[in-house]
XYZ file of C-alpha atoms in Angstrom:
634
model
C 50.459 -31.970 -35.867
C 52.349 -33.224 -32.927
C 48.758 -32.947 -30.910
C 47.228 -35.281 -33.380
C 49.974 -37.695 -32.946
C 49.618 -37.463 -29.300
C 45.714 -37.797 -29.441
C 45.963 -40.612 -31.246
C 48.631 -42.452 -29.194
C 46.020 -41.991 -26.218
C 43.341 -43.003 -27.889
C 45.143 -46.117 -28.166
C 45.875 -46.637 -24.621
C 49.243 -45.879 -24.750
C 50.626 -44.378 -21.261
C 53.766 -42.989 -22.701
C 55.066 -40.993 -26.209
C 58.321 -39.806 -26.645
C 59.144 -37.416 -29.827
C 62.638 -38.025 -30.862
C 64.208 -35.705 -33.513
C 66.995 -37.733 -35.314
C 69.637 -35.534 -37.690
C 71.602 -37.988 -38.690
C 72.367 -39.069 -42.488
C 72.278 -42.717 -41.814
C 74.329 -45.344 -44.098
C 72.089 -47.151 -47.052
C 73.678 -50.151 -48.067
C 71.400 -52.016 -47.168
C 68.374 -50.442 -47.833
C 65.162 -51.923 -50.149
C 66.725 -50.086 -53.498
C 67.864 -47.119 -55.046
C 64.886 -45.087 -54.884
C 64.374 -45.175 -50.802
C 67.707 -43.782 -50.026
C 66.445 -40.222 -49.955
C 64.361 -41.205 -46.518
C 67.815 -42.381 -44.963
C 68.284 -38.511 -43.841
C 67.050 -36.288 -40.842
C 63.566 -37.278 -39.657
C 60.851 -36.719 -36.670
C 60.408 -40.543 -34.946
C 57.285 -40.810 -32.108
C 57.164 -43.648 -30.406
C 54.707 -44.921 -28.105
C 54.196 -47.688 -26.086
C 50.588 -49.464 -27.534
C 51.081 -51.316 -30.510
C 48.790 -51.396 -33.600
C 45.916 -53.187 -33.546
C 44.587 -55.159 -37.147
C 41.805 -52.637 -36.725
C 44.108 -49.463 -36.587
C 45.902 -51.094 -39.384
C 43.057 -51.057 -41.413
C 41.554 -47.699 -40.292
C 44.977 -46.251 -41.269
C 45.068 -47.664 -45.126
C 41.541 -46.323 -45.267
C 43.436 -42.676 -44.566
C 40.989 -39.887 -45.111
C 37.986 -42.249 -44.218
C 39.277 -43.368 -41.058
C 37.133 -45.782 -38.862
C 37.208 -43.815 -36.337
C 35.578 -40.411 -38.011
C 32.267 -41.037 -36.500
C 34.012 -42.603 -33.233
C 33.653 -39.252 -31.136
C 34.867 -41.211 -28.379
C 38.728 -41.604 -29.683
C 39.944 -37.539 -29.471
C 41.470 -37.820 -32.369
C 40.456 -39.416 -34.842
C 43.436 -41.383 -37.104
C 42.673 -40.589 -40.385
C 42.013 -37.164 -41.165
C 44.337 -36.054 -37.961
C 46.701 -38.083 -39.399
C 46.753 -36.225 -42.437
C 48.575 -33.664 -40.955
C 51.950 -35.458 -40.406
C 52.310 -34.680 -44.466
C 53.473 -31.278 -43.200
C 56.770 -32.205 -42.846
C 57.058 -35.085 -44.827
C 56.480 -37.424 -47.841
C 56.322 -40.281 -46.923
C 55.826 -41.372 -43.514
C 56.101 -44.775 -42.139
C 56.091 -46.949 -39.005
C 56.929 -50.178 -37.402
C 54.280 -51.739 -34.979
C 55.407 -54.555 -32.415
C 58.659 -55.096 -34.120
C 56.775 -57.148 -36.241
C 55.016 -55.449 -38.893
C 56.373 -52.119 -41.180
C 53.685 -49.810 -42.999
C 54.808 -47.251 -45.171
C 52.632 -44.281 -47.331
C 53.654 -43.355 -50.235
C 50.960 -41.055 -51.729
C 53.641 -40.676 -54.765
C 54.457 -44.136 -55.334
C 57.945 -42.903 -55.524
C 60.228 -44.270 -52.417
C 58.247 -47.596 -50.951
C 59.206 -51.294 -53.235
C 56.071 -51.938 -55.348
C 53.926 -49.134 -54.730
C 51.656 -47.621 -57.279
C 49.410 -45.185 -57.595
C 46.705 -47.057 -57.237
C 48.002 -49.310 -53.961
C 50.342 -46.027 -52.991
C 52.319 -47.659 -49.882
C 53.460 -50.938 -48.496
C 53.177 -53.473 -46.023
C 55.623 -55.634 -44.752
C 54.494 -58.520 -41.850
C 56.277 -61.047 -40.041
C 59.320 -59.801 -40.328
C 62.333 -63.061 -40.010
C 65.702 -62.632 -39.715
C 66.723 -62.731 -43.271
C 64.830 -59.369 -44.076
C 66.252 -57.948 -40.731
C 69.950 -58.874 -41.939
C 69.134 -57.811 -45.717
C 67.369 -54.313 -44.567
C 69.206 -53.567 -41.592
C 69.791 -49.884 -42.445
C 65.945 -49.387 -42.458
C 65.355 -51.426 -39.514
C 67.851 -49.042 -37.825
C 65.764 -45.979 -38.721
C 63.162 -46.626 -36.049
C 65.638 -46.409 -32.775
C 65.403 -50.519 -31.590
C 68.569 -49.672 -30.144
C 66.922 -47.215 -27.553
C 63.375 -48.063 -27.392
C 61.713 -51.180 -27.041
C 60.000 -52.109 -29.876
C 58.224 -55.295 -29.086
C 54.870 -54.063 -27.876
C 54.911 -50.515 -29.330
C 54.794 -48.426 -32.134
C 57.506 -45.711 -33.770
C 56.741 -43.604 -36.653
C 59.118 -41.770 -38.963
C 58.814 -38.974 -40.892
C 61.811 -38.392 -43.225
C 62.079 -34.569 -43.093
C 61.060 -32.898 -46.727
C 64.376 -31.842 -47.623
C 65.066 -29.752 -50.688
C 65.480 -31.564 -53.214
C 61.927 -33.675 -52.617
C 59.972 -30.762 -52.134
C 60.756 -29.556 -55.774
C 59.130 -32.591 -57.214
C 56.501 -33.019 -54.253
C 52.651 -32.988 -54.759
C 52.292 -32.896 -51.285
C 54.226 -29.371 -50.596
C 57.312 -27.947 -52.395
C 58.303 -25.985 -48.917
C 60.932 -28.063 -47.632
C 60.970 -28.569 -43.646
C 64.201 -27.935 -41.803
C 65.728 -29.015 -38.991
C 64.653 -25.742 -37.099
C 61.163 -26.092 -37.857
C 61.394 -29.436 -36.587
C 62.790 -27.931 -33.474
C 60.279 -24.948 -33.379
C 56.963 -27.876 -32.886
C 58.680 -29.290 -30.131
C 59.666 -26.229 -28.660
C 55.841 -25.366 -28.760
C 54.807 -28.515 -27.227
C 57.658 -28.149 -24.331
C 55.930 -24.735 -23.887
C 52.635 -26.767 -22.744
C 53.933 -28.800 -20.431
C 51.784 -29.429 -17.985
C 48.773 -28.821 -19.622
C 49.358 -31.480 -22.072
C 48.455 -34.361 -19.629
C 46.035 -32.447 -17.678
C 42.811 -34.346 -19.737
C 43.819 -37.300 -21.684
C 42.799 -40.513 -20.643
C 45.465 -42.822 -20.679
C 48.913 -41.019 -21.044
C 51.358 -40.068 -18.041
C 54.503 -39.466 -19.505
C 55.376 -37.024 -22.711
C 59.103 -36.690 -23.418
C 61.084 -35.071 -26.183
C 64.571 -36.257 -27.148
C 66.802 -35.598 -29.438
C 69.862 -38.189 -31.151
C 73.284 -36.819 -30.900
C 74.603 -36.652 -34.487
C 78.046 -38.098 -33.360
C 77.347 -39.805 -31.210
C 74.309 -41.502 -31.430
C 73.765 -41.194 -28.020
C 69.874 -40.335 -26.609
C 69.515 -36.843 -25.188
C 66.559 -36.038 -23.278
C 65.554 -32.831 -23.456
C 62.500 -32.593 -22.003
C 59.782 -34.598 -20.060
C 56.737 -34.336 -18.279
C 55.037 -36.946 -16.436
C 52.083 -37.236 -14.398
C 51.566 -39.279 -11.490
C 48.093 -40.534 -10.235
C 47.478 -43.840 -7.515
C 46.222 -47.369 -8.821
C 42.599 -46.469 -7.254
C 42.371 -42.917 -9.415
C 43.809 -45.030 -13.216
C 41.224 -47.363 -12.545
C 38.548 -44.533 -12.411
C 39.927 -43.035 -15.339
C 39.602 -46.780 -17.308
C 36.283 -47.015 -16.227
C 35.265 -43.989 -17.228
C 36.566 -43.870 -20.350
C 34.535 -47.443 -20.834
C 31.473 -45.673 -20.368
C 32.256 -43.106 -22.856
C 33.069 -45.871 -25.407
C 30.104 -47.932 -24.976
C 27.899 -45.244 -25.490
C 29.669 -44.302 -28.620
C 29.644 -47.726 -30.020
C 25.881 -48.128 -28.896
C 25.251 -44.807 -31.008
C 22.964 -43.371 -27.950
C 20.607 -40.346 -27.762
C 21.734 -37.645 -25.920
C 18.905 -38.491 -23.641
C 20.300 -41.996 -23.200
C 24.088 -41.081 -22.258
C 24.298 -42.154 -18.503
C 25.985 -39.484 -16.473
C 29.748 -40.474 -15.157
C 31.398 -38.313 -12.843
C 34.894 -38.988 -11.332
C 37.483 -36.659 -9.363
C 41.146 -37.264 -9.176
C 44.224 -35.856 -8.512
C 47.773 -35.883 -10.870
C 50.704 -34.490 -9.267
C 52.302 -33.038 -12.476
C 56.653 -33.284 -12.529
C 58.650 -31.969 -15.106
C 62.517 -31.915 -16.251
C 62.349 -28.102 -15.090
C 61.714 -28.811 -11.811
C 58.177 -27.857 -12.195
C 55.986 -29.845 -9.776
C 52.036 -29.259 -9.349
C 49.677 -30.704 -7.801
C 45.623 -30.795 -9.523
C 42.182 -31.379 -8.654
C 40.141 -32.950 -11.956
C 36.368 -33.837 -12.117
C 35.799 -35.407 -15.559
C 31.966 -35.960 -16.615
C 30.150 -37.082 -18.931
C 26.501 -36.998 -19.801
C 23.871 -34.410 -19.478
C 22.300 -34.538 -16.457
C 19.177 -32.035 -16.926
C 18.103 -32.538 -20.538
C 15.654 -29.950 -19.897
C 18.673 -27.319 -19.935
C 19.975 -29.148 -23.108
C 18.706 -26.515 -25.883
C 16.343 -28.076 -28.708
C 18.089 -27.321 -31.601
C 21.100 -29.162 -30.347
C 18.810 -32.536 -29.340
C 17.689 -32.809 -32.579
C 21.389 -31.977 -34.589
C 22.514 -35.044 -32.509
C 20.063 -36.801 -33.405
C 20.330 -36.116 -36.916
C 24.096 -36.601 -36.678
C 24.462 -32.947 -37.448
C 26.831 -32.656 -34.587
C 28.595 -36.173 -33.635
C 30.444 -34.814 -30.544
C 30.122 -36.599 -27.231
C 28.794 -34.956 -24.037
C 31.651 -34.481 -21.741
C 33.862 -32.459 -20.362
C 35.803 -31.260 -17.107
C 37.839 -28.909 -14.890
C 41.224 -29.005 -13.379
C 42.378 -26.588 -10.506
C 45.585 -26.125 -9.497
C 45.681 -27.269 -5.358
C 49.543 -26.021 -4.836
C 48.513 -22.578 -5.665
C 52.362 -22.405 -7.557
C 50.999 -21.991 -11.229
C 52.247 -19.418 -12.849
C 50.115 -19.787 -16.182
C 47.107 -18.175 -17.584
C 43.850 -20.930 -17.205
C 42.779 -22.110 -20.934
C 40.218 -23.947 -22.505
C 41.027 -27.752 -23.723
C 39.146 -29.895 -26.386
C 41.562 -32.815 -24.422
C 44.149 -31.154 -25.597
C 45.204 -26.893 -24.701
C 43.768 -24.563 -27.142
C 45.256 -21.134 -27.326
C 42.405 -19.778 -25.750
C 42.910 -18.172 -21.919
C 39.613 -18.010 -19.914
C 40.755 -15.669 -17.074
C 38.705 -18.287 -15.055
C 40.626 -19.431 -11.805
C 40.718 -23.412 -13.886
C 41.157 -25.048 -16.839
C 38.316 -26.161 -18.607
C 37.524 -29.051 -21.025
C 35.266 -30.294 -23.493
C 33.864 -31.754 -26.458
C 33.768 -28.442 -27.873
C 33.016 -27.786 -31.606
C 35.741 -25.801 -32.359
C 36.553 -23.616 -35.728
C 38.593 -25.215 -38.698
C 41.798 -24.495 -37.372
C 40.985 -26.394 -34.133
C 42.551 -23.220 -31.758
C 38.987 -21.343 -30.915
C 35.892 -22.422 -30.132
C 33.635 -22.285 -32.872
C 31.543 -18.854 -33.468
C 28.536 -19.017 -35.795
C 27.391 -15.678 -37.169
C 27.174 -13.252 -33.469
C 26.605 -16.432 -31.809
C 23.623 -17.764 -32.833
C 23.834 -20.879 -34.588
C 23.597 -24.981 -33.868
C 27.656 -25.269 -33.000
C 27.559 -22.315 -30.493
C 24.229 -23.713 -28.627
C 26.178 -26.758 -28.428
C 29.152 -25.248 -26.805
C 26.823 -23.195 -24.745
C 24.945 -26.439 -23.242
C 28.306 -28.164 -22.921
C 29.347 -25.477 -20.696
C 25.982 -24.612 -18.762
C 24.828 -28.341 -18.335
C 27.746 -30.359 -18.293
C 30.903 -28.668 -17.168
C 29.187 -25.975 -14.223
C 28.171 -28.968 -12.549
C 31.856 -30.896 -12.782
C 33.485 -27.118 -12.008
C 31.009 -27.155 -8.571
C 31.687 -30.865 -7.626
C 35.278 -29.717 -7.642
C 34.302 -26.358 -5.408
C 32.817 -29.276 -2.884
C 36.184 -31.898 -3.148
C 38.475 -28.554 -2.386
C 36.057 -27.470 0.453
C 36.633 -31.148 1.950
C 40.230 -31.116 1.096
C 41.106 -27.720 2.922
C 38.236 -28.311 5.817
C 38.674 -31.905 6.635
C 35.493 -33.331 8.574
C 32.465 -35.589 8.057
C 29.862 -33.116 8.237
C 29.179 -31.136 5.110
C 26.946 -28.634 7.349
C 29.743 -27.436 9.899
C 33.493 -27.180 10.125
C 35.378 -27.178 13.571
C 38.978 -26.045 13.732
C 41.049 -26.864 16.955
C 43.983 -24.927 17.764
C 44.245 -23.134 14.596
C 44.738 -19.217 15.112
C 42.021 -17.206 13.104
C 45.068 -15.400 10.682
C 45.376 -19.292 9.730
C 42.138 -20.016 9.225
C 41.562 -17.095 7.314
C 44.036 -17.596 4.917
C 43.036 -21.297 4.131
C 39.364 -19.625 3.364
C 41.474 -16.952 0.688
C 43.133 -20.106 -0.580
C 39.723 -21.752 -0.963
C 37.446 -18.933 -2.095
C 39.973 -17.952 -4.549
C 38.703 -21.146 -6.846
C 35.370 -19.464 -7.161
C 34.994 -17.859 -10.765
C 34.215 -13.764 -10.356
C 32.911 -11.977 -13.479
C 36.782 -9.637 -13.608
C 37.673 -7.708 -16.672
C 39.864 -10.357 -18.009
C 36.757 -12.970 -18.164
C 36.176 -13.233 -21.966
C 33.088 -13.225 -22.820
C 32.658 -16.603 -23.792
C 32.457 -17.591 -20.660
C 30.282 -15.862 -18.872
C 27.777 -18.217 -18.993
C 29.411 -20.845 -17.336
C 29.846 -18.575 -14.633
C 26.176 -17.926 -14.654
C 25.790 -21.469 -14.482
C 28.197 -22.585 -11.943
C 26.276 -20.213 -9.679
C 22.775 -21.426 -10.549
C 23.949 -25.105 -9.800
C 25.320 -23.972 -6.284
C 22.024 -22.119 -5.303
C 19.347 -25.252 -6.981
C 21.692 -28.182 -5.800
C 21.813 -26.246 -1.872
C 25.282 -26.787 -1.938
C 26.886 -25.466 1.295
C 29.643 -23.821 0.488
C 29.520 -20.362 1.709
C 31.351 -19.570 5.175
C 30.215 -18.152 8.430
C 33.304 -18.029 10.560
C 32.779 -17.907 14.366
C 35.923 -17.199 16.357
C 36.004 -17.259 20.371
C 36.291 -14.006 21.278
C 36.956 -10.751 19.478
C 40.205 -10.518 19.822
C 41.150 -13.940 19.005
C 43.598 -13.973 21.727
C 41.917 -17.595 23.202
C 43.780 -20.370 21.283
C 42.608 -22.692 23.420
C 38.937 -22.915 21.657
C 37.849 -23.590 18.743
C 37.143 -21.713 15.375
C 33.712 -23.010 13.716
C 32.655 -22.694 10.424
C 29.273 -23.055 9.287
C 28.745 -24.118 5.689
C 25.144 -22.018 4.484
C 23.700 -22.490 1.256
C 22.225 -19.520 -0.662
C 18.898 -21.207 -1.384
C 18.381 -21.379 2.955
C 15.080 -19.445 3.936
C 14.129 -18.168 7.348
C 16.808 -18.085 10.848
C 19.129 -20.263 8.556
C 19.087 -17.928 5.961
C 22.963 -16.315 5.314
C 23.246 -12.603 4.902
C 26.246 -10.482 3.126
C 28.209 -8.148 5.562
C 28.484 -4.671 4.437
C 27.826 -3.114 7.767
C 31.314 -0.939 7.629
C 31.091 0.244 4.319
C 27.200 1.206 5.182
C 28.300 2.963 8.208
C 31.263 4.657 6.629
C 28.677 5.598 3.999
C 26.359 7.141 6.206
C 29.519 9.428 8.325
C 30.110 10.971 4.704
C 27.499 13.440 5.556
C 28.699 13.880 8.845
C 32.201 15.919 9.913
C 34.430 13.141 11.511
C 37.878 12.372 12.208
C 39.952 9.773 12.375
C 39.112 8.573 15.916
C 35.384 8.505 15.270
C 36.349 6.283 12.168
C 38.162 4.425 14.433
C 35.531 4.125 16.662
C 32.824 3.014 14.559
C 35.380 0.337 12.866
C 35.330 -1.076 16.632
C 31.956 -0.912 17.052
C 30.776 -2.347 13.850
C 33.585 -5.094 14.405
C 31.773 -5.958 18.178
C 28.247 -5.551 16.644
C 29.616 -8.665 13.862
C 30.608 -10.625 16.396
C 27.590 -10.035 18.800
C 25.523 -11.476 15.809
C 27.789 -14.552 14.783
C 27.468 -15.721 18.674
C 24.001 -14.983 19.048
C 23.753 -17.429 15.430
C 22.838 -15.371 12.630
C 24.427 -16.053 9.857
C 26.574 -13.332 8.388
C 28.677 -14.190 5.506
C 32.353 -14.191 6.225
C 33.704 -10.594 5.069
C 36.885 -10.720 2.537
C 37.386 -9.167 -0.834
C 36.821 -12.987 -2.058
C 33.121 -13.179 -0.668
C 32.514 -9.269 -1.402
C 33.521 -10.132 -5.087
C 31.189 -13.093 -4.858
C 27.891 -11.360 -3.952
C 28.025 -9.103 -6.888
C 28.532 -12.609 -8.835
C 25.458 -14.317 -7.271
C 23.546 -11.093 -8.139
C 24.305 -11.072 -11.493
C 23.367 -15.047 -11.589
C 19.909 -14.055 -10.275
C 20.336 -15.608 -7.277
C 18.587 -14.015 -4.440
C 21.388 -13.035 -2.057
C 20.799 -9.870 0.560
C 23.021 -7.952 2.275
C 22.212 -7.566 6.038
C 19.590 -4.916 7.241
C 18.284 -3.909 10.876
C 15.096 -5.168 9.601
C 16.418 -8.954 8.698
C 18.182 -8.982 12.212
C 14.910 -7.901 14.088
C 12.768 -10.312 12.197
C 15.598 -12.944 13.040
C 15.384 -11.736 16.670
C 11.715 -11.999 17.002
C 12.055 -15.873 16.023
C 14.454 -16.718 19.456
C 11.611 -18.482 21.414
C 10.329 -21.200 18.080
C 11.346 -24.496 18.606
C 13.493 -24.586 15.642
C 15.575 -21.280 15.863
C 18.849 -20.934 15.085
C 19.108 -17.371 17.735
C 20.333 -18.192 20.579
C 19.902 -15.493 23.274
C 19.056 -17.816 26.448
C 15.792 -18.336 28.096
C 14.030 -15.389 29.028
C 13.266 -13.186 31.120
C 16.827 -13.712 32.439
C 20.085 -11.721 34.129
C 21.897 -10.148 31.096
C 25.313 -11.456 32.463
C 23.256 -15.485 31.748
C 22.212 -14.566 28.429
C 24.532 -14.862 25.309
C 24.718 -10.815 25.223
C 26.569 -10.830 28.694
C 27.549 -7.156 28.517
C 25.526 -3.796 28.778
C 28.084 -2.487 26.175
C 27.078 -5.140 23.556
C 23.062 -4.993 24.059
C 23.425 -1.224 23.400
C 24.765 -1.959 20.053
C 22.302 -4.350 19.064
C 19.896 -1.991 19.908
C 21.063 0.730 18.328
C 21.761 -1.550 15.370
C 18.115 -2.855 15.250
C 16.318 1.064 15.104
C 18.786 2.438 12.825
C 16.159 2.764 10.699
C 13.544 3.868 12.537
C 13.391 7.578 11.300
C 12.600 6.224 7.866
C 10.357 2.905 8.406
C 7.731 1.983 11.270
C 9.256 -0.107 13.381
C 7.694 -2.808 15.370
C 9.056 -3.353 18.089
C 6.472 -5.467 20.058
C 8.432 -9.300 20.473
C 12.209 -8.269 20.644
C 14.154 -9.314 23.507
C 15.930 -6.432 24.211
C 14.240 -4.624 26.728
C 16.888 -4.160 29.969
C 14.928 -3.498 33.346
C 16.563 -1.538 36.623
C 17.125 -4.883 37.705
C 19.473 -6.350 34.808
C 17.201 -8.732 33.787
C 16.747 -8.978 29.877
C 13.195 -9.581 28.845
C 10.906 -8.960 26.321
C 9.003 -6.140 24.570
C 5.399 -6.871 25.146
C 2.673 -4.204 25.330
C 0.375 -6.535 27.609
C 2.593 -7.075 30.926
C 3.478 -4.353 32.892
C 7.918 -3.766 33.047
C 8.196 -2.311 36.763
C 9.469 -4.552 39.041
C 8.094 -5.338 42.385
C 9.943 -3.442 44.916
C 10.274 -0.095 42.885
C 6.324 -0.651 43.237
């Protein structure tokens, strides 16, 4: 109920809603008559700061047949959502702009002069005779602490005993505690509650000393975003609108995209700090499934195509990641972000909607929502947080002065830690957008995938550089990245053999020298952490085509160093080993070794590598047709 309320207050613009729970019996002398004075008791008030506009006053008398129902682009849509204030009350009311009181009276039993047939009351341009002569019910709606001049307050007179024996509505009466258990639950949200509304930056809950009088805040969040990122969020929301209004085709929606941040403060001393793409629009109506084209069409299904993510930059939330419809559902993902969307959701509005083992109109929708709409949001965000943690113009390559390896290596956990991995807490719902998020990296050639090239092994040089090079897993040929598993393949391999520790140790050195040898001579092996190991099995299960590295893939990328447009870089040859990029004996020997590891089990050609060493030091070429002795061993 208090979501609804809060729905609607953004839907009309407001930037600010404050849910006030007032205990107080307040005097009724002078009230409208004898029959109101029940409604001078304990009630929920909600104020916000957008006054009513003549069309929300009529869309609200219409209750039940609201003009927004078929306006998917207001999230909720007054009328029916209102509906569920009656919870807790009878007969709620409110005053708009200071100026104008509406109160429903679905009884005709409390309001002057309503009947069952006009069951409420309007009063408009209110002077100051009726403000002297009703003061007491002026008073209900808190002038003395809010400004009421350009914004709304509701009441809701708590259902106290007494009405709910005669009540039509509900004969459970609502106490004070129940009161206090919504808020409680929306307190719980916090954060969230901001995280995809369009207008509204500040939610606060207060409560009125009974005493007193006095104004107690007892809890508020607020979200803080620059002039530049509100006016993105306006425009946006425009576009949404005017497609609405202009009752478009799927086909027809343009496709918005922006990407913000909200630093997100509460009383509690919570502060975070997120990353949100909203989007709207399907961009590949291709991927859109048929039977959901033509239930638009047919107004089977009159939700709007958008959605979005939001990712946590601070790394200091503490919360499970849920799925929103604007507003949190009690759904966790187990996916490292939130995710939002126009979702068609069951009757309750907590899940999203299931049809019969999942086959059905509502679930393709949610399914094309997901695949289409938010994967490619959730991978524009992957891209911002790439920028934001490797600042640089050039998407291809990232170049890190002074910054010791252990550093750069944990801002690459931080970043590759936003990359969804298919982990037993991933419920199945979303699996697809997983799938998805994958298939948009790999067809869009997003770069986002790190090599990491540090100066020397040891990373003892702080002087130079770390670089990063960005690879894409749709690159062919020399550009083309690999996995690493070379330790666990050569650990795999000793199992046969008897070996200690120092042989372990050993082959952890050489494999670690052999890594490097190939990052400097520019093939591309995939960064090695638990983050990218996790990640190849997700790219596999994707279908992408993603390898790990084999002796053949680094001949065949050794056999390509003298083409014009080769990314392996071993010098000109024939040359001195010390002049080439292998420099040491120790080093070609590995690569060597490395490249016929497999040549008990496959025919290896050899004919074209440069790795043959002569007498003389000089590094040259395997080639059949010139002969290798050199002149004065002659």
């Amino acid at each position: 109920m208090l979501k609804e309320l809060l729905q609607n207050a953004d839907d009309a613009k407001a930037t600010e809603i404050c849910f006030v729970f007032d205990p107080r019996n307040h005097p009724s002398d002078r009230i409208f008559d004898e029959k109101w004075s029940p409604l001078q008791g304990p009630a929920l008030c909600v104020y916000n700061n957008q006054p009513f506009t003549d069309d929300d006053v009529r869309g609200i008398q219409n209750l039940g047949k609201g003009t927004k129902e078929g306006n998917p682009g207001k999230t909720g849509q007054y009328g029916i959502g209102f509906n569920s204030v009656y919870h807790i009350t009878d007969c709620p009311s409110f005053i708009s702009s200071n100026d104008i009181i509406c109160i429903f009276d679905p009884h005709a039993r409390y309001a002057p002069g309503a009947t069952s047939l006009s069951p409420g009351r309007m009063f408009r341009d209110l002077d100051a005779d009726f403000r002297t002569q009703f003061s007491d019910v002026l008073n209900l709606y808190l002038g003395s602490h809010f400004n009421l001049s350009c914004a709304t307050m509701f009441r809701f007179p708590l259902r106290n005993s007494e009405m709910a024996k005669s009540s039509e509505i509900s004969s459970v009466p609502c106490s004070d505690r129940m009161v206090q258990n919504l808020l409680d639950k929306l307190r719980a949200d916090g954060a969230e509650l901001l995280m995809f509304l369009n207008h509204m930056e500040k939610i606060s809950i207060c409560e009125i000393e009974k005493t007193t009088g006095a104004l107690k805040v007892l809890y508020s969040v607020r979200g803080k975003i620059t002039d530049g990122d509100r006016l993105k969020r306006k425009q946006f929301h425009s576009s949404v609108i005017d497609s609405v209004t202009k009752k478009k085709q799927l086909k027809d929606i343009p496709v918005q995209q922006i990407t913000y941040t909200m630093d997100i403060e509460d009383t509690e001393g919570n502060l975070t700090t997120w990353l949100i793409c909203n989007r709207s629009g399907f961009s590949n109506m291709g991927k859109v499934l048929k039977s959901v084209i033509s239930a638009h069409k047919n107004k089977d299904i009159t939700l709007f195509p958008r959605g979005g993510v939001a990712a946590c930059i601070t790394h200091n939330y503490k919360k499970p990641y849920r799925a929103f419809c604007f507003l949190p559902l009690s759904l966790e993902t187990g996916l490292p972000f939130h995710v939002n969307g126009h979702f068609a959701l069951d009757s309750a509005r907590r899940n999203l909607w299931r049809d019969d083992d999942g086959v059905g109109v509502r679930s393709d929708w949610n399914n094309s929502l997901m695949t289409v709409l938010v994967a490619p949001a959730y991978v524009e965000l992957l891209v911002q947080l790439k920028k934001r943690n490797f600042p640089g113009t050039d998407p291809t390559i990232s170049v890190l002065h002074n910054t010791p390896i252990h550093t750069v290596k944990d801002i690459l956990k931080k970043f590759l830690s936003f990359f969804p991995v298919n982990r037993l807490d991933l419920q199945p719902d979303w699996y697809c957008l997983v799938k998805a998020v994958y298939a948009c990296i790999y067809e869009d050639s997003k770069r986002l995938l790190p090599v990491v090239r540090a100066p020397n092994v040891d990373g003892s040089d702080m002087q130079s550089a770390v670089i990063i090079t960005w690879v894409n897993t749709s690159a062919v040929n020399s550009g083309k990245p690999y996995f690493d598993n070379l330790l666990q393949d050569e650990l795999h391999h000793m199992k046969n053999m008897e070996y200690n520790i120092t042989t372990r140790k050993t082959v952890a050195e050489n494999v670690y020298r052999l890594k490097h040898l190939l990052l400097e001579i520019g093939f591309n092996l995939v960064y090695y952490s638990d983050e990218t190991a996790n990640l190849f099995h997700c790219l596999v299960d994707a279908g992408i085509p993603v390898t790990y590295a084999t002796p053949s893939d680094v001949r065949h990328f050794l056999m390509t160093f003298s083409s014009p447009d080769t990314n392996c870089h071993i010098g000109k040859l024939p040359c001195r080993l010390q002049q080439t990029n292998l420099k040491l004996f120790h080093s070609l020997k590995l690569l060597v070794d490395y490249c016929l590891k497999d040549a008990e089990e496959n025919e290896i050609q050899i004919e074209g590598l440069p790795l043959l060493i002569t007498l003389d030091n000089v590094l040259q070429i395997f080639d059949a047709k010139t002969s290798k002795i050199p002149n004065h061993l002659s």
